[in-house]
Each structure stands twice: as structure tokens, then as C-alpha cells.
Coordinates of C-alpha atoms in Angstrom, one line a residue:
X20 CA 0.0 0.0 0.0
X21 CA 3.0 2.1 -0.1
X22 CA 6.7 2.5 -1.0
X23 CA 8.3 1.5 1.8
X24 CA 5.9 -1.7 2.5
X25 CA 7.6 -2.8 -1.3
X26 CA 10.7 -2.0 -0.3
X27 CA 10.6 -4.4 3.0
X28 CA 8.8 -7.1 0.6
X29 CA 11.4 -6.8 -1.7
X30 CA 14.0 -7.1 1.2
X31 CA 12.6 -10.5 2.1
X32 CA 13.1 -11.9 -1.1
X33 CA 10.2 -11.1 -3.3
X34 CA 10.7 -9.7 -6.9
X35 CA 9.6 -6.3 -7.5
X36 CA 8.2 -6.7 -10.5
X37 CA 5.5 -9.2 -8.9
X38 CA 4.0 -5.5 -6.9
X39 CA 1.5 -3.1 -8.0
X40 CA 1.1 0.1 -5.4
X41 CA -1.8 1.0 -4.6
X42 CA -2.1 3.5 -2.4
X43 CA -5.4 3.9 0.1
X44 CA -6.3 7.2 -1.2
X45 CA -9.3 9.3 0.5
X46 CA -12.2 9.1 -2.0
X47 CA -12.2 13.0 -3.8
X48 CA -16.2 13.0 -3.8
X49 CA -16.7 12.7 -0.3
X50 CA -12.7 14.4 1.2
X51 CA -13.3 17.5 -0.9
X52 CA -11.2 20.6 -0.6
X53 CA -12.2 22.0 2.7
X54 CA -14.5 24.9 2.2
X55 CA -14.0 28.3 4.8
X56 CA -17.9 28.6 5.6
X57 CA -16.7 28.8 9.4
X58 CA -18.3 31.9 11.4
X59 CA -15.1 34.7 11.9
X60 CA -16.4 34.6 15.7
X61 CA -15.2 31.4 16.3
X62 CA -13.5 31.3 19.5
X63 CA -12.6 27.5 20.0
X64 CA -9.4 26.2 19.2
X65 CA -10.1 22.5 17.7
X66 CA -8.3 19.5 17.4
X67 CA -10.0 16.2 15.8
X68 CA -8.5 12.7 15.4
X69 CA -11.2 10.2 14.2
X70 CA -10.2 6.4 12.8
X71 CA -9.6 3.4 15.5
X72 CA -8.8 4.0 19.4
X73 CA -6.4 1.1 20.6
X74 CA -3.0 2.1 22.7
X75 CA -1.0 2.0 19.7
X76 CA -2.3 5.2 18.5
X77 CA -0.9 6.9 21.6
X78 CA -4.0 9.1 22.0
X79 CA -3.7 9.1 26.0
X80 CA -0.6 11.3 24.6
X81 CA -2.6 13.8 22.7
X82 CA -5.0 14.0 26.2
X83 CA -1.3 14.6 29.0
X84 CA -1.3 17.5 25.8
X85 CA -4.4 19.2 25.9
X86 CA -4.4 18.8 30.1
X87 CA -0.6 21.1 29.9
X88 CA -2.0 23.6 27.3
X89 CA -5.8 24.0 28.7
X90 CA -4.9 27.3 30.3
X91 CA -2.7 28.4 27.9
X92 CA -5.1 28.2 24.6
X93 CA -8.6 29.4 25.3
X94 CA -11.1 27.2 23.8
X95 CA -9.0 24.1 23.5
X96 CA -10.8 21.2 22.8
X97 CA -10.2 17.6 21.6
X98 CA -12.5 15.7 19.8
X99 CA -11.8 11.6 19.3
X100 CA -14.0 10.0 17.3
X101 CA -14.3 6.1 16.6
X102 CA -14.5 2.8 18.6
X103 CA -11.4 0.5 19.7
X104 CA -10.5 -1.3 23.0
X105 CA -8.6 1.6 24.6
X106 CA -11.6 4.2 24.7
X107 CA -13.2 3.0 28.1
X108 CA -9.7 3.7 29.4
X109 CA -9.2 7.0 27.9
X110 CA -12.7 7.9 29.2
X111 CA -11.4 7.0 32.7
X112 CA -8.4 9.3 31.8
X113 CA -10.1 12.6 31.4
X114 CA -12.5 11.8 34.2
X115 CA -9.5 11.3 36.3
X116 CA -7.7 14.8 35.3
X117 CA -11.4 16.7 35.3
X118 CA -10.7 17.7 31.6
X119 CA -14.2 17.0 30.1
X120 CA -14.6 19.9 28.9
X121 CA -11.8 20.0 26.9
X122 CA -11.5 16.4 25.6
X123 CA -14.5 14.6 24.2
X124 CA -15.0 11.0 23.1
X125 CA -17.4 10.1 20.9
X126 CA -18.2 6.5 19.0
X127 CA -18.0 6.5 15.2
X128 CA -20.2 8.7 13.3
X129 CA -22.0 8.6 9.5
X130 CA -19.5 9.9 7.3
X131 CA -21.3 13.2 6.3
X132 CA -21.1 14.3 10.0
X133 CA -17.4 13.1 10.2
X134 CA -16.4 14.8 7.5
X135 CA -18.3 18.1 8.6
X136 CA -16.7 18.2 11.6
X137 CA -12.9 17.3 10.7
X138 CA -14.0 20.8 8.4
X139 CA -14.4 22.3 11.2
X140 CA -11.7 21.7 13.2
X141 CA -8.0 23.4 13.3
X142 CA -5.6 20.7 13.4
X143 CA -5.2 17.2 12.9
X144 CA -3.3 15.2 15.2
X145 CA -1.8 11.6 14.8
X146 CA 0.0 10.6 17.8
X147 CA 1.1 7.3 16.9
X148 CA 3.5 5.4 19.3
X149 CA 6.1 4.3 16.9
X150 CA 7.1 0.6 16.7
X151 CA 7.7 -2.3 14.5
X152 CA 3.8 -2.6 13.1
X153 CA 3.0 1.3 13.4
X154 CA 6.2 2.2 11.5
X155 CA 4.7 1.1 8.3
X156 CA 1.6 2.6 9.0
X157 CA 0.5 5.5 6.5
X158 CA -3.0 6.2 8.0
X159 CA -5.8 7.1 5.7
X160 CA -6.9 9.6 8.4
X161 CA -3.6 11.9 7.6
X162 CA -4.4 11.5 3.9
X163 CA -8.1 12.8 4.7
X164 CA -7.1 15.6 6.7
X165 CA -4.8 16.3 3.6
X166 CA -7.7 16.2 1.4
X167 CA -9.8 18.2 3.7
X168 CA -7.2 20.9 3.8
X169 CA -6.4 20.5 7.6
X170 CA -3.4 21.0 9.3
X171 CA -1.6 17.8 10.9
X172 CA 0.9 16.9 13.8
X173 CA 2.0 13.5 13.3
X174 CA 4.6 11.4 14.8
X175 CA 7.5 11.2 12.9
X176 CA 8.1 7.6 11.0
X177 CA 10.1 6.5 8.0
X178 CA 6.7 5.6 6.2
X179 CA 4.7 8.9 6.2
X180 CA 8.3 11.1 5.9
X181 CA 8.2 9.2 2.0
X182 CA 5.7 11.1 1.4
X183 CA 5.3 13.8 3.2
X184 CA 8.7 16.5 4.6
X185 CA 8.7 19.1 7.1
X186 CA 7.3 21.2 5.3
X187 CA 4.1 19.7 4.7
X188 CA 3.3 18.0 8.3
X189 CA 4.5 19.6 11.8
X190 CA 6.0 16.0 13.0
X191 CA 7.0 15.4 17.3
X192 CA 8.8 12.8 18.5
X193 CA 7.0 9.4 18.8
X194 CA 5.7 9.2 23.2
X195 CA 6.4 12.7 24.3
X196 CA 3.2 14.8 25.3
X197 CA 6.0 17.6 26.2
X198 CA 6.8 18.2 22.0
X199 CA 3.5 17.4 21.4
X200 CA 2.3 20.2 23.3
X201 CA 5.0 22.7 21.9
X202 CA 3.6 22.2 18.9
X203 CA 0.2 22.6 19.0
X204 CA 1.0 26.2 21.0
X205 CA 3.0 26.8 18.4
X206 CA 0.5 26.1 15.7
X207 CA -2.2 27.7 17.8
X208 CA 0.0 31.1 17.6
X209 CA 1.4 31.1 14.2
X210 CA -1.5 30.8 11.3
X211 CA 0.5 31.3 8.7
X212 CA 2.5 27.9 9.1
X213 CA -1.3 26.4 9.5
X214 CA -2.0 27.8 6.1
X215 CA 2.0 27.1 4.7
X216 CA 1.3 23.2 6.0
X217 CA -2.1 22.9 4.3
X218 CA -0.6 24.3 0.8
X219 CA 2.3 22.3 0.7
X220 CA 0.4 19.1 1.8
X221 CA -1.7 19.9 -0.8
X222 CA 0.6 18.8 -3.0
X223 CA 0.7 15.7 -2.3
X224 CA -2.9 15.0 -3.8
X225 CA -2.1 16.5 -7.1
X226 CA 1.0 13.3 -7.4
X227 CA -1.5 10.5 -5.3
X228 CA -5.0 10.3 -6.1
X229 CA -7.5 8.3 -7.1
X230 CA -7.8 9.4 -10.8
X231 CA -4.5 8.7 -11.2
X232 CA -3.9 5.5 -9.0
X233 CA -7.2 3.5 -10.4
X234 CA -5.0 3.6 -14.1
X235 CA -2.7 1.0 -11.8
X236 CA -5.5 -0.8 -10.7
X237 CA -6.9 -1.5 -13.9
X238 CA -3.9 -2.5 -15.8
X239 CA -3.2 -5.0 -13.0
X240 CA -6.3 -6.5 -13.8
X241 CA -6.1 -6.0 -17.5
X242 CA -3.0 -8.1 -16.9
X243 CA -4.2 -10.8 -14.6
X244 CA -7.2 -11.3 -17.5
X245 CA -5.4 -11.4 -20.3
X246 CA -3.2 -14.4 -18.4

């Protein structure tokens, strides 16, 4: 599904030329271009990760965040969306700290309400704890926010660096709340690199999309047929 899962096939043994990439591209009809319908008034400050809840995602990292910064960014609030075996102890998390009004959990959503409110929120964030299975992750939730046109902190990992340089996602260091935090301040008080992050991700979808990537697809089946 991406470069650097071929690369580590072809490092077992396998033959190249046996591949197809494919990458899991956002459908363009549903992740449109974000549109700036937002009121000028608002006075939140929104972060949104949506997609599965388990440890390895590191969320509970994203929450120590938001619990250093909640005095420091008025109208800081984290949204999680989605269902997974760590979200009862998350839950227990903010209880514990008394931040429920600034992180909320929610179970999976239809998809026109999902996609309205990752619209609506300021930043993406991808905390992922980085080890041997999530280093070849390249979540489809970054590539929506990159469709949507939303700013994204992601941990750093060989995988989504391929694709994607400093330039286009403000990365932290895999575990640590501390950089985490530094960055979503940061973000938070400098627009511009919001807007410089969203334009140069955005140029990732003019290389990878579907239009493109189905031409792949159907020669590999073109291929398989005429065998």
C-alpha cells in the first residue's frame, strides 16, 4: 500500500516486478477541498483525530497534551471519534484529570457528520507510538485531513516522511506529550504555518490520487485477464 511496505517485501526476497502500489487514497467526492464557511467569531481552538482507538495510537498522549495547554489556549478542545479497546480507558483518563470539557470522546459517526466536523476543526493530530507494526503505517486519516485541507501533527516515521517532509506536516517525536504540546502552541500562535502546511500538503494529492492510482488498478487487472 506504499513504498516503503515494497521496499521491505522486496527485502525478504520477493521480486519487484511481482508489486502493483496501490495506495489507500481518501475518495475526492466525499474528502473534498475543505470549504471556509466557518463563522469569523469562532473562539474555540479545535483539534480532531477520528479512525480506530487502541493504545498503539498513543492518543492518551494527545489528552497529557491538551491537560498542559488547557490554560494556555482558550477554547482548547479535543475531539476523538471512533471505537477501539482503549476508549473506556481513555474515558477514565479525562474523568480522572477533570478535563471533560476539553477532551471529548465520541463513538463512530456517519460519514457526512465526520467529514463536517474534521471541516471544522483546526488541526489534525496523529499521535502514533512508533514501533515495528506502526512504522509502516500510513493512515488514511492523515491522507483525509490532507484532502480536507487540515493542518496535521503527526509522529515522525520513515513511512509517512516518504511522502510527506517538514514542510508539509509539523511531526514530534514518537511518546512525548511535552513536544506534542510545543507544537500545537505553536501552531495555535502562528496561522501562517497552518495555512503554509495545508498548501504544501496539498501537493501531495495533485501526485496521489485516485484518478490517477485506479489507471494502476486497472492494468493490473487487465493483466491478470489477459493471463
Amino acid at each position: 500500500v506504499h513504498k516503503p511496505h515494497l521496499d521491505a517485501l522486496c527485502h525478504h526476497g520477493n521480486p519487484a516486478e511481482k508489486f502493483t502500489l496501490l495506495l489507500n487514497l481518501p475518495d475526492m467526492k466525499i474528502f473534498g477541498n475543505r470549504v471556509d464557511d466557518l463563522p469569523e467569531t469562532k473562539t474555540s481552538f479545535d483539534l480532531i483525530y477520528h479512525g480506530t482507538v487502541s493504545r498503539r495510537h498513543g492518543l492518551e498522549i494527545a489528552i497529557q497534551a491538551v491537560l498542559a495547554l488547557r490554560e494556555k489556549i482558550k477554547g482548547l478542545r479535543l475531539s476523538i471519534i471512533g471505537e477501539g479497546d482503549d476508549i473506556s480507558r481513555l474515558t477514565h483518563m479525562v474523568e480522572e484529570l477533570n478535563i471533560l470539557d476539553h477532551v471529548h470522546i465520541r463513538k463512530s459517526v456517519p460519514l457526512d457528520e465526520l467529514v463536517g466536523q474534521i471541516k471544522s476543526a483546526d488541526v489534525g493530530v496523529i499521535p502514533l507510538l512508533y514501533d515495528d507494526f506502526t512504522k509502516y503505517m500510513l493512515p488514511v486519516k492523515l491522507l483525509e485531513y490532507v484532502a480536507l485541507e487540515i493542518p496535521v501533527i503527526c509522529t515522525r516515521t520513515e513511512t509517512i516522511e516518504t511522502y510527506f517532509d517538514n514542510s508539509m506536516i509539523q511531526y514530534f517525536s514518537s511518546g512525548s506529550a511535552t513536544e506534542l504540546a510545543d507544537d500545537i502552541l505553536f501552531l495555535y500562535q502562528n496561522p501562517d504555518r497552518r495555512r503554509d502546511l495545508v498548501a504544501n500538503a496539498s501537493k501531495f494529492n495533485k501526485v496521489y490520487n485516485w484518478e490517477k492510482q485506479k489507471q494502476s488498478y486497472y492494468q493490473l487487472i487487465d493483466a491478470l485477464l489477459e493471463k
